[in-house]
C-alpha atoms as an extended CHARMM CRD file, in Angstrom:
* protein
*
        89  EXT
         1         1  HSD       CA            114.2870000000      100.9910000000       92.2310000000  PROA      1               0.0000000000
         2         2  SER       CA            112.6000000000      101.3160000000       95.5810000000  PROA      2               0.0000000000
         3         3  ALA       CA            108.9410000000      101.3020000000       96.5360000000  PROA      3               0.0000000000
         4         4  ASP       CA            109.7150000000      103.3630000000       99.6570000000  PROA      4               0.0000000000
         5         5  ILE       CA            110.0130000000      107.1180000000      100.0370000000  PROA      5               0.0000000000
         6         6  ARG       CA            112.5460000000      108.0300000000      102.6970000000  PROA      6               0.0000000000
         7         7  LEU       CA            112.0760000000      111.3380000000      104.5190000000  PROA      7               0.0000000000
         8         8  TRP       CA            115.0650000000      113.3450000000      105.7920000000  PROA      8               0.0000000000
         9         9  ARG       CA            115.5710000000      116.6380000000      107.6290000000  PROA      9               0.0000000000
        10        10  ALA       CA            118.5530000000      118.9470000000      107.1690000000  PROA      10              0.0000000000
        11        11  THR       CA            119.7900000000      120.3920000000      110.4680000000  PROA      11              0.0000000000
        12        12  ALA       CA            122.8430000000      122.3970000000      111.5140000000  PROA      12              0.0000000000
        13        13  ALA       CA            124.4040000000      119.0900000000      112.6460000000  PROA      13              0.0000000000
        14        14  GLY       CA            123.7350000000      117.3040000000      109.3380000000  PROA      14              0.0000000000
        15        15  ILE       CA            121.0080000000      115.0830000000      107.8920000000  PROA      15              0.0000000000
        16        16  GLU       CA            118.6650000000      113.0310000000      110.0740000000  PROA      16              0.0000000000
        17        17  PRO       CA            116.1440000000      110.3840000000      108.9780000000  PROA      17              0.0000000000
        18        18  LEU       CA            112.4550000000      111.0750000000      109.6540000000  PROA      18              0.0000000000
        19        19  GLY       CA            110.9010000000      107.8230000000      108.4680000000  PROA      19              0.0000000000
        20        20  GLU       CA            109.4350000000      106.2670000000      105.3520000000  PROA      20              0.0000000000
        21        21  ILE       CA            106.2620000000      106.4070000000      103.3060000000  PROA      21              0.0000000000
        22        22  ARG       CA            105.2270000000      103.2190000000      101.4990000000  PROA      22              0.0000000000
        23        23  PRO       CA            102.5950000000      104.1460000000       98.9360000000  PROA      23              0.0000000000
        24        24  GLY       CA            102.3070000000      100.6720000000       97.3930000000  PROA      24              0.0000000000
        25        25  GLY       CA            102.0910000000       99.8790000000       93.7210000000  PROA      25              0.0000000000
        26        26  GLY       CA            105.7180000000       99.1400000000       92.9930000000  PROA      26              0.0000000000
        27        27  SER       CA            108.7030000000      101.3500000000       92.3600000000  PROA      27              0.0000000000
        28        28  VAL       CA            108.3980000000      105.1020000000       92.8580000000  PROA      28              0.0000000000
        29        29  PHE       CA            109.7270000000      106.8350000000       89.7340000000  PROA      29              0.0000000000
        30        30  SER       CA            108.9100000000      110.4650000000       90.4470000000  PROA      30              0.0000000000
        31        31  LEU       CA            108.7080000000      112.8160000000       93.4270000000  PROA      31              0.0000000000
        32        32  GLU       CA            107.7960000000      116.4710000000       93.7420000000  PROA      32              0.0000000000
        33        33  ALA       CA            107.5560000000      118.5890000000       96.8890000000  PROA      33              0.0000000000
        34        34  SER       CA            106.3140000000      122.1170000000       97.4720000000  PROA      34              0.0000000000
        35        35  PRO       CA            106.0110000000      124.2620000000      100.6100000000  PROA      35              0.0000000000
        36        36  LEU       CA            102.4990000000      125.1130000000      101.7690000000  PROA      36              0.0000000000
        37        37  PRO       CA            101.3390000000      128.1520000000      103.7620000000  PROA      37              0.0000000000
        38        38  GLY       CA            101.9150000000      127.6520000000      107.4670000000  PROA      38              0.0000000000
        39        39  GLY       CA            105.0810000000      125.6040000000      107.0710000000  PROA      39              0.0000000000
        40        40  ASP       CA            103.5930000000      122.3240000000      105.8450000000  PROA      40              0.0000000000
        41        41  CYS       CA            104.7760000000      120.5640000000      102.7050000000  PROA      41              0.0000000000
        42        42  LEU       CA            102.8910000000      118.9450000000       99.8230000000  PROA      42              0.0000000000
        43        43  LEU       CA            104.5560000000      115.7420000000       98.5830000000  PROA      43              0.0000000000
        44        44  LEU       CA            103.5650000000      113.9620000000       95.3600000000  PROA      44              0.0000000000
        45        45  ALA       CA            104.8170000000      110.5690000000       94.1870000000  PROA      45              0.0000000000
        46        46  GLY       CA            104.2750000000      108.6810000000       90.9430000000  PROA      46              0.0000000000
        47        47  SER       CA            104.6850000000      104.9320000000       90.7010000000  PROA      47              0.0000000000
        48        48  PHE       CA            105.1140000000      101.9920000000       88.3680000000  PROA      48              0.0000000000
        49        49  SER       CA            101.4580000000      101.1160000000       88.9880000000  PROA      49              0.0000000000
        50        50  ARG       CA            100.3160000000      104.3120000000       87.1810000000  PROA      50              0.0000000000
        51        51  VAL       CA             99.1150000000      105.9140000000       90.4360000000  PROA      51              0.0000000000
        52        52  VAL       CA             99.8600000000      109.4350000000       91.7030000000  PROA      52              0.0000000000
        53        53  PHE       CA             99.8060000000      109.8470000000       95.4910000000  PROA      53              0.0000000000
        54        54  ALA       CA             99.6410000000      113.1200000000       97.4780000000  PROA      54              0.0000000000
        55        55  TRP       CA            100.4320000000      113.7360000000      101.1530000000  PROA      55              0.0000000000
        56        56  ARG       CA            100.6410000000      116.6970000000      103.5090000000  PROA      56              0.0000000000
        57        57  LEU       CA            103.7560000000      116.6550000000      105.7040000000  PROA      57              0.0000000000
        58        58  ARG       CA            103.6240000000      118.5900000000      108.9730000000  PROA      58              0.0000000000
        59        59  GLU       CA            106.4110000000      118.9610000000      111.4890000000  PROA      59              0.0000000000
        60        60  GLU       CA            105.2410000000      117.9670000000      114.9790000000  PROA      60              0.0000000000
        61        61  ALA       CA            106.2360000000      119.6880000000      118.2130000000  PROA      61              0.0000000000
        62        62  GLY       CA            108.1390000000      116.6210000000      119.4440000000  PROA      62              0.0000000000
        63        63  GLY       CA            110.3400000000      116.5780000000      116.3560000000  PROA      63              0.0000000000
        64        64  GLY       CA            108.4690000000      113.9850000000      114.3020000000  PROA      64              0.0000000000
        65        65  THR       CA            106.6450000000      114.4050000000      111.0240000000  PROA      65              0.0000000000
        66        66  ALA       CA            102.9020000000      113.8290000000      110.5820000000  PROA      66              0.0000000000
        67        67  VAL       CA            102.0990000000      112.3290000000      107.1740000000  PROA      67              0.0000000000
        68        68  THR       CA             98.4930000000      112.8230000000      106.0520000000  PROA      68              0.0000000000
        69        69  PRO       CA             97.2930000000      111.1320000000      102.8390000000  PROA      69              0.0000000000
        70        70  LEU       CA             95.3730000000      113.6670000000      100.7190000000  PROA      70              0.0000000000
        71        71  TRP       CA             94.3960000000      111.7640000000       97.5630000000  PROA      71              0.0000000000
        72        72  GLN       CA             95.4790000000      109.3580000000       94.9020000000  PROA      72              0.0000000000
        73        73  SER       CA             94.6910000000      109.1180000000       91.2180000000  PROA      73              0.0000000000
        74        74  ALA       CA             94.8930000000      106.0550000000       88.9610000000  PROA      74              0.0000000000
        75        75  GLN       CA             94.0440000000      107.8780000000       85.7370000000  PROA      75              0.0000000000
        76        76  HSD       CA             97.4490000000      107.5000000000       84.0510000000  PROA      76              0.0000000000
        77        77  THR       CA             97.8230000000      104.9900000000       81.2320000000  PROA      77              0.0000000000
        78        78  GLY       CA            101.5210000000      104.3570000000       81.8830000000  PROA      78              0.0000000000
        79        79  TRP       CA            104.1940000000      104.7530000000       84.5210000000  PROA      79              0.0000000000
        80        80  VAL       CA            104.2170000000      108.1450000000       86.2150000000  PROA      80              0.0000000000
        81        81  ARG       CA            107.7080000000      109.3310000000       85.2980000000  PROA      81              0.0000000000
        82        82  ALA       CA            107.4450000000      113.0450000000       86.1220000000  PROA      82              0.0000000000
        83        83  LEU       CA            105.3850000000      115.3590000000       88.3290000000  PROA      83              0.0000000000
        84        84  ALA       CA            105.1030000000      119.1210000000       88.7230000000  PROA      84              0.0000000000
        85        85  ILE       CA            103.3050000000      121.3540000000       91.1990000000  PROA      85              0.0000000000
        86        86  ASP       CA            101.9690000000      124.7350000000       90.1120000000  PROA      86              0.0000000000
        87        87  PRO       CA            102.8540000000      127.0390000000       93.0360000000  PROA      87              0.0000000000
        88        88  ALA       CA            100.0700000000      129.4320000000       92.0370000000  PROA      88              0.0000000000
        89        89  GLU       CA             97.3810000000      126.8720000000       92.8600000000  PROA      89              0.0000000000
């Protein structure tokens, strides 16, 4: 298990690495991503430490990715093993 989230981009030439997110709290057991209006992406991660993390990912003009922390919640009583995003919200 890894405590890092590795970001990748699919291009016509193949797959290229974009970087890593290190939320802390031990192994990441669950990930969920959803597109947002305007081309951004919402990324959620659940960890061994019972914390859910949320970030906004935005593609930058120079080809990089801006990662903005949105919130985190430590209200789970056990490992966060699954996540889901309601696209209607």
